[in-house]
PDB file of C-alpha atoms in Angstrom:
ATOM      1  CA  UNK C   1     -33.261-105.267 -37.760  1.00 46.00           C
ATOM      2  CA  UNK C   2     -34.906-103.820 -41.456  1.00 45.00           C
ATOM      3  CA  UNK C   3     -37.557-102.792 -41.229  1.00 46.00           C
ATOM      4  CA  UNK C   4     -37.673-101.494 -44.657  1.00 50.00           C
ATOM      5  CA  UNK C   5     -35.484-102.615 -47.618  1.00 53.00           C
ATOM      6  CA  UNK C   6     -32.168-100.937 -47.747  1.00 53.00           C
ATOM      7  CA  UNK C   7     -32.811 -99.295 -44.113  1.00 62.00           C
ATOM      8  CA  UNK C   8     -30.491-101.335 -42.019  1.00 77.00           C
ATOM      9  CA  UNK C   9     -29.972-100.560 -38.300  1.00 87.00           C
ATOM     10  CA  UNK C  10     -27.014-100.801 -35.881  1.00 93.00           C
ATOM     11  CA  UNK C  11     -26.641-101.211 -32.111  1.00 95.00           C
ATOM     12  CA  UNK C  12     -24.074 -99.091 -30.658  1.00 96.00           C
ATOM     13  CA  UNK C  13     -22.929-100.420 -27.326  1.00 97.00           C
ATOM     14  CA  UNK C  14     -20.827 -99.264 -24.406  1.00 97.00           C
ATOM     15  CA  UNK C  15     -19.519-100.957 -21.495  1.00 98.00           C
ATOM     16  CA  UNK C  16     -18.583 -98.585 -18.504  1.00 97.00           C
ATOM     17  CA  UNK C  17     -16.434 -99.778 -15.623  1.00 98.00           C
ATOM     18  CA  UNK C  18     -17.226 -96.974 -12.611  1.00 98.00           C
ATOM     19  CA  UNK C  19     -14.882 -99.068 -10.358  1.00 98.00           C
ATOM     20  CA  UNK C  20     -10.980 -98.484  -9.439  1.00 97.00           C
ATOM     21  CA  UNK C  21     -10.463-102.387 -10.336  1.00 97.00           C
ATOM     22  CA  UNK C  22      -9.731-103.525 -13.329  1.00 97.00           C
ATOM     23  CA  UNK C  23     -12.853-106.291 -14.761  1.00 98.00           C
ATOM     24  CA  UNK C  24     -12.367-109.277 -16.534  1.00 98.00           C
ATOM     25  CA  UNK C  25     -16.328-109.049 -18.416  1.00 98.00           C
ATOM     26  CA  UNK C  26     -18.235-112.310 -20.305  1.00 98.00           C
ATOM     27  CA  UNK C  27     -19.990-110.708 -23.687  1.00 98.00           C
ATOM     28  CA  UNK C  28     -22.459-113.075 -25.236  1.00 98.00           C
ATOM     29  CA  UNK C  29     -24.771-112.304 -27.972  1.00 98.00           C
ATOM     30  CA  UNK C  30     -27.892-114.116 -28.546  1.00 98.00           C
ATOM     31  CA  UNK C  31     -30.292-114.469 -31.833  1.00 96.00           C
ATOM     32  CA  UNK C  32     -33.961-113.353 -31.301  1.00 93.00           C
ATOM     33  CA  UNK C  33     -35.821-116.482 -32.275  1.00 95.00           C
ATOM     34  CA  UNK C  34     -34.971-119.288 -29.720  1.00 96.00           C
ATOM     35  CA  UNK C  35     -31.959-117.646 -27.775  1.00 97.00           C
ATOM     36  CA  UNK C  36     -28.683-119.598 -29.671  1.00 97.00           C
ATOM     37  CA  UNK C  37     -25.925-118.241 -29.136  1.00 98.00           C
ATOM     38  CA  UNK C  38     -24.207-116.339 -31.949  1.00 98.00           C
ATOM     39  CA  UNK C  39     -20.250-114.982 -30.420  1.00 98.00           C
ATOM     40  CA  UNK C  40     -18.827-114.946 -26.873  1.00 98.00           C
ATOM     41  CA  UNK C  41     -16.053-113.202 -25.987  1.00 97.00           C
ATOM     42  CA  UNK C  42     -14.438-111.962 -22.615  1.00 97.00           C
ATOM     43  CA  UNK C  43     -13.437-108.209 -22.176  1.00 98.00           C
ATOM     44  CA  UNK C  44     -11.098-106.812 -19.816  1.00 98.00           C
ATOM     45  CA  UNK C  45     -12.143-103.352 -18.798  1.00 97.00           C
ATOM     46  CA  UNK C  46      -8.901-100.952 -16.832  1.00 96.00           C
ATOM     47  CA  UNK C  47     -10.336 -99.123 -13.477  1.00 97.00           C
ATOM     48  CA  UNK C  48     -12.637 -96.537 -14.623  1.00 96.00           C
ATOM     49  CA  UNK C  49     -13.030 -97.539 -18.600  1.00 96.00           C
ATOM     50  CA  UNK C  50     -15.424 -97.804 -21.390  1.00 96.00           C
ATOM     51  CA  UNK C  51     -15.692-100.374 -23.892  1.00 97.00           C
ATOM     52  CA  UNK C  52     -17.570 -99.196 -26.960  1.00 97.00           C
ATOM     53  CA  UNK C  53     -18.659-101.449 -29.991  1.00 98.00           C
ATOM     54  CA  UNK C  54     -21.065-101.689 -33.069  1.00 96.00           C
ATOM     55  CA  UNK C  55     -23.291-104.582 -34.131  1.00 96.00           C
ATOM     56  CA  UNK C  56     -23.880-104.006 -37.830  1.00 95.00           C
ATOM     57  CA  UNK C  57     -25.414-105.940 -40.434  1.00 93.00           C
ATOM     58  CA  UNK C  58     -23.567-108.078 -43.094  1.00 93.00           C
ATOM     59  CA  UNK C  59     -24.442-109.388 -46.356  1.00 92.00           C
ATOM     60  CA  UNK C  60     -25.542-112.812 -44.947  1.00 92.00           C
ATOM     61  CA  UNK C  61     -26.459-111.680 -40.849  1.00 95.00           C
ATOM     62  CA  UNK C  62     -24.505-109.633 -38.376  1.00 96.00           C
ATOM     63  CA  UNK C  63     -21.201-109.017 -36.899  1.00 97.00           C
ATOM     64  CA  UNK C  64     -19.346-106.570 -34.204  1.00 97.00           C
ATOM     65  CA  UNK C  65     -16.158-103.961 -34.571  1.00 97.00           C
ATOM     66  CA  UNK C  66     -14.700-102.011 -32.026  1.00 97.00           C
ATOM     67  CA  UNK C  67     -12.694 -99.268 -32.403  1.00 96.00           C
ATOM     68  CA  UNK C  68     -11.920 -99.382 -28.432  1.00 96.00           C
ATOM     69  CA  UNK C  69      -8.556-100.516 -28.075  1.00 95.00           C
ATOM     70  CA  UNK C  70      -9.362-102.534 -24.588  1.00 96.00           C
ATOM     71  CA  UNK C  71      -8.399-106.542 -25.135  1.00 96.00           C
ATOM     72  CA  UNK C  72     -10.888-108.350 -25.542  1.00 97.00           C
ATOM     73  CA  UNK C  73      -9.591-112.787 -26.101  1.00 96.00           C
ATOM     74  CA  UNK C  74     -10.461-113.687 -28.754  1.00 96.00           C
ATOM     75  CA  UNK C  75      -9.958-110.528 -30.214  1.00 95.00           C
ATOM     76  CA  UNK C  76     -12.810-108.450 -31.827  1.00 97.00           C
ATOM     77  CA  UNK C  77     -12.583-107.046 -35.109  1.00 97.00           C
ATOM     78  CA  UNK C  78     -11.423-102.965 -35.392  1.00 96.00           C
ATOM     79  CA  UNK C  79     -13.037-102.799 -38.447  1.00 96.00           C
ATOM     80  CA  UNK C  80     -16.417-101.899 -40.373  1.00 94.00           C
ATOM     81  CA  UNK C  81     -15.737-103.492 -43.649  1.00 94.00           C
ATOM     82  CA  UNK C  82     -14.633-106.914 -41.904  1.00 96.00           C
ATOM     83  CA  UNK C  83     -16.347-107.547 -38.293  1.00 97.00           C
ATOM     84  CA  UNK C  84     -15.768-110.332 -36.433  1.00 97.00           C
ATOM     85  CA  UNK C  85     -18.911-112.395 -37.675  1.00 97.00           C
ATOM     86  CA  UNK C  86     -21.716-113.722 -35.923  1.00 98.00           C
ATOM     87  CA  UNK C  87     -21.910-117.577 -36.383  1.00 97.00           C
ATOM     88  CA  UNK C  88     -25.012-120.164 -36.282  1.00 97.00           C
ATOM     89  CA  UNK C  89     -23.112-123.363 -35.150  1.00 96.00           C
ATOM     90  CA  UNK C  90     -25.431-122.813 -31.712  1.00 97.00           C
ATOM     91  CA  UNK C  91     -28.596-124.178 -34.240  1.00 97.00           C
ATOM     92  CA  UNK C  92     -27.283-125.647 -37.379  1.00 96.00           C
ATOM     93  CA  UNK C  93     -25.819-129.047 -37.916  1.00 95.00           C
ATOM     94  CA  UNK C  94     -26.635-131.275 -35.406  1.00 96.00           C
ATOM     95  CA  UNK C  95     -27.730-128.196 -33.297  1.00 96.00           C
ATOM     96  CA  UNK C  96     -30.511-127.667 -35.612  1.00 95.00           C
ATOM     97  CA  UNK C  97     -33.728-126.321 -33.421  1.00 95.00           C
ATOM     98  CA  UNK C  98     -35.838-125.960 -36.805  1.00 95.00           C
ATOM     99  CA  UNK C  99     -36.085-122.378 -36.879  1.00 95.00           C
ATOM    100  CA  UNK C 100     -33.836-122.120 -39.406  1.00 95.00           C
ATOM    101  CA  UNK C 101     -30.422-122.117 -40.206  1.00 96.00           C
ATOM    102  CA  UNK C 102     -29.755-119.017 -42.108  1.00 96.00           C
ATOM    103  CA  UNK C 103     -27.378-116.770 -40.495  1.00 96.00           C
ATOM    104  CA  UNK C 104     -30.204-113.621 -40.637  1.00 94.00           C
ATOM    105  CA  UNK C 105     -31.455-114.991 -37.439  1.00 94.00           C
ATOM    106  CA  UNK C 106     -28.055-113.106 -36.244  1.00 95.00           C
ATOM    107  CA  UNK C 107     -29.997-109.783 -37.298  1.00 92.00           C
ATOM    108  CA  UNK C 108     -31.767-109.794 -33.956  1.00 92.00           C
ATOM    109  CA  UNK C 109     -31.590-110.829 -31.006  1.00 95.00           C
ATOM    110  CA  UNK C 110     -30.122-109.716 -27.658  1.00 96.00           C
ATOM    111  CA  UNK C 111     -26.304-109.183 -25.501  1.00 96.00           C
ATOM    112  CA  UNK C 112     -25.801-110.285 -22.416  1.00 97.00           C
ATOM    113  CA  UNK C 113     -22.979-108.512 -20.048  1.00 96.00           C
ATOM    114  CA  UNK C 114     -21.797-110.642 -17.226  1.00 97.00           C
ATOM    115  CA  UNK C 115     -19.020-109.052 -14.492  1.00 98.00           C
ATOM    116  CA  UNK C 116     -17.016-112.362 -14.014  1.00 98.00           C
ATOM    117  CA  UNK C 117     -14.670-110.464 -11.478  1.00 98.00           C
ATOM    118  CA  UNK C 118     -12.100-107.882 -10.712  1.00 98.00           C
ATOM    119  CA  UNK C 119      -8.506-108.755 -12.110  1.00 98.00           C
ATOM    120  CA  UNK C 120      -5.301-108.117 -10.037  1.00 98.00           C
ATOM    121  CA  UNK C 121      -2.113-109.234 -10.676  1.00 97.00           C
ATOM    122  CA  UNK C 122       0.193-109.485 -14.009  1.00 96.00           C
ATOM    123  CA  UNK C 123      -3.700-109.604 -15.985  1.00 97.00           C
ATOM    124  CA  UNK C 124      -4.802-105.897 -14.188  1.00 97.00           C
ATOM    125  CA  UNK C 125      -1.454-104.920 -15.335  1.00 96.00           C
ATOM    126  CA  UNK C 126      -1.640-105.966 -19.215  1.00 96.00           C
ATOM    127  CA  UNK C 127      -5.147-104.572 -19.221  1.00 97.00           C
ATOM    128  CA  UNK C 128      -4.674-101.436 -17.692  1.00 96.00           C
ATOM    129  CA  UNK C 129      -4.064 -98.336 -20.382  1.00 94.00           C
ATOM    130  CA  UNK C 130      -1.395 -96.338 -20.914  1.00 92.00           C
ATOM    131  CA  UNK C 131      -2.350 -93.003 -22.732  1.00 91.00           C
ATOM    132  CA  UNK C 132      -5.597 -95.169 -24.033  1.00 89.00           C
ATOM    133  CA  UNK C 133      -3.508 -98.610 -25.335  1.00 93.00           C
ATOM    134  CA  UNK C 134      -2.983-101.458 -22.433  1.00 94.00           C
ATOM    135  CA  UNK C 135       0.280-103.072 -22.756  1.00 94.00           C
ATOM    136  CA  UNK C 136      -1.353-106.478 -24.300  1.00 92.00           C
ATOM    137  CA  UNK C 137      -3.226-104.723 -27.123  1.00 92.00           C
ATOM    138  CA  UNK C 138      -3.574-105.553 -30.008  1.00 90.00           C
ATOM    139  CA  UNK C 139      -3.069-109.439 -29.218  1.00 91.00           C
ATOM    140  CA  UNK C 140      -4.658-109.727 -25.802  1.00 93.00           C
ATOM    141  CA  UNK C 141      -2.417-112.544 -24.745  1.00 93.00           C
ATOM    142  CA  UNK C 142      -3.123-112.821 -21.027  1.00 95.00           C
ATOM    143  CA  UNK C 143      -2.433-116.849 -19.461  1.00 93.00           C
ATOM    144  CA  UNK C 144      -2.619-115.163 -15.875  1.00 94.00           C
ATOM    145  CA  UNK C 145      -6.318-114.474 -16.512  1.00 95.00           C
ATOM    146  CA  UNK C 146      -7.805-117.029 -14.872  1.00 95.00           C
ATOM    147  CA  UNK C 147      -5.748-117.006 -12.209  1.00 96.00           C
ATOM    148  CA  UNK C 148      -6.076-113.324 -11.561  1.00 97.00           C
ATOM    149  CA  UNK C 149      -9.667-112.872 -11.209  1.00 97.00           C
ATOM    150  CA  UNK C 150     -11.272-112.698  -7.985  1.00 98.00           C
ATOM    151  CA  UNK C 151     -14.796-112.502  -6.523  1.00 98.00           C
ATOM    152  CA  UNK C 152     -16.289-108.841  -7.982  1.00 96.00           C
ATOM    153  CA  UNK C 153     -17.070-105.356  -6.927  1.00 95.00           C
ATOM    154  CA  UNK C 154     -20.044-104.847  -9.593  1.00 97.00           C
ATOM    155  CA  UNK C 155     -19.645-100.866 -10.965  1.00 97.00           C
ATOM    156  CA  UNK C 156     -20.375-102.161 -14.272  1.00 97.00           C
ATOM    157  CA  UNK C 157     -23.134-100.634 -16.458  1.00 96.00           C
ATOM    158  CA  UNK C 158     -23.797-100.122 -20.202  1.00 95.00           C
ATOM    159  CA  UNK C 159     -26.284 -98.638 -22.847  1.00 95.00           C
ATOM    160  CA  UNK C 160     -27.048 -99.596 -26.264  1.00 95.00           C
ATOM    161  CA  UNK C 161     -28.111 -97.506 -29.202  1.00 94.00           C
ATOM    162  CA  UNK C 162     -30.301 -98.618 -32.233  1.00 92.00           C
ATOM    163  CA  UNK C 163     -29.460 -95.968 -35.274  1.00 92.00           C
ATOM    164  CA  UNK C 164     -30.674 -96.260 -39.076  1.00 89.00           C
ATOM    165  CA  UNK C 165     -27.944 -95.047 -39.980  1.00 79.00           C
ATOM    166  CA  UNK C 166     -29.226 -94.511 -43.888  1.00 78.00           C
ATOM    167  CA  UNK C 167     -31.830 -91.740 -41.872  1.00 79.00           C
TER     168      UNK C 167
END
């Protein structure tokens, strides 16, 4: 969040998968003031990976880019000067909560990391990397998902950074 004009902050994140499975990982962000969320995506971590990704402020709120080439459906922006943006649908429109409907409410707020389960199958396979890339990347196309992900192990954990990055 600014704290001062023109000093804008950024969350680094990381996503670490200690196990010898390969994860199939829910990623929600959430705005600050009532909890609406702002972009979901599932990540697919290979046995023994990291996921790394920045939140960073945009001219009207907030979006993410990753330079991690794990898949992640839909697929999250690789780049700084376009990230995938956060949206307010969640309390605009006939969602409004009357907080406010600008997208700065995306500015701060909260990420929630949720093991859905281990993958096997066709899915671990597309997800797993070869010399850093899995075989899916950079489309993430995997219609086995679902059917490929089984109770999990847990091993996940993860750390976030806040950095002014103009200091």
């Amino acid at each position: 969040r600014d704290t001062k004009v023109g000093e804008a902050y950024n969350s680094l994140l990381s996503v670490v998968n200690s196990t010898a499975s390969a994860k199939a990982v829910k990623v929600r962000f959430l705005e600050g003031k009532n909890s609406r969320e702002v972009l979901d995506f599932n990540l697919y971590l290979s046995a023994k990976d990291v996921w790394t990704a920045a939140v960073i402020p945009t001219t009207d709120g907030a979006g993410i880019f990753t330079a991690d080439k794990s898949c992640t459906t839909p697929v999250v922006s690789s780049s700084a000067s376009s990230p995938s943006a956060f949206v307010n649908f969640a309390y605009a429109g006939s969602n409004d909560d009357k907080a406010g409907t600008s997208l700065d409410r995306t500015r701060e707020g909260y990420v929630e990391i949720i093991e859905m389960g281990d993958v096997i199958g066709v899915t671990a396979a597309q997800v797993t990397h070869n010399d850093g890339v899995p075989p899916a990347w950079p489309l993430c196309n995997l219609p086995n998902a679902s059917a490929d992900t089984v109770p999990g192990t847990g091993g996940l954990m993860g750390g976030a950074t806040l950095i002014n990055v103009s200091n």
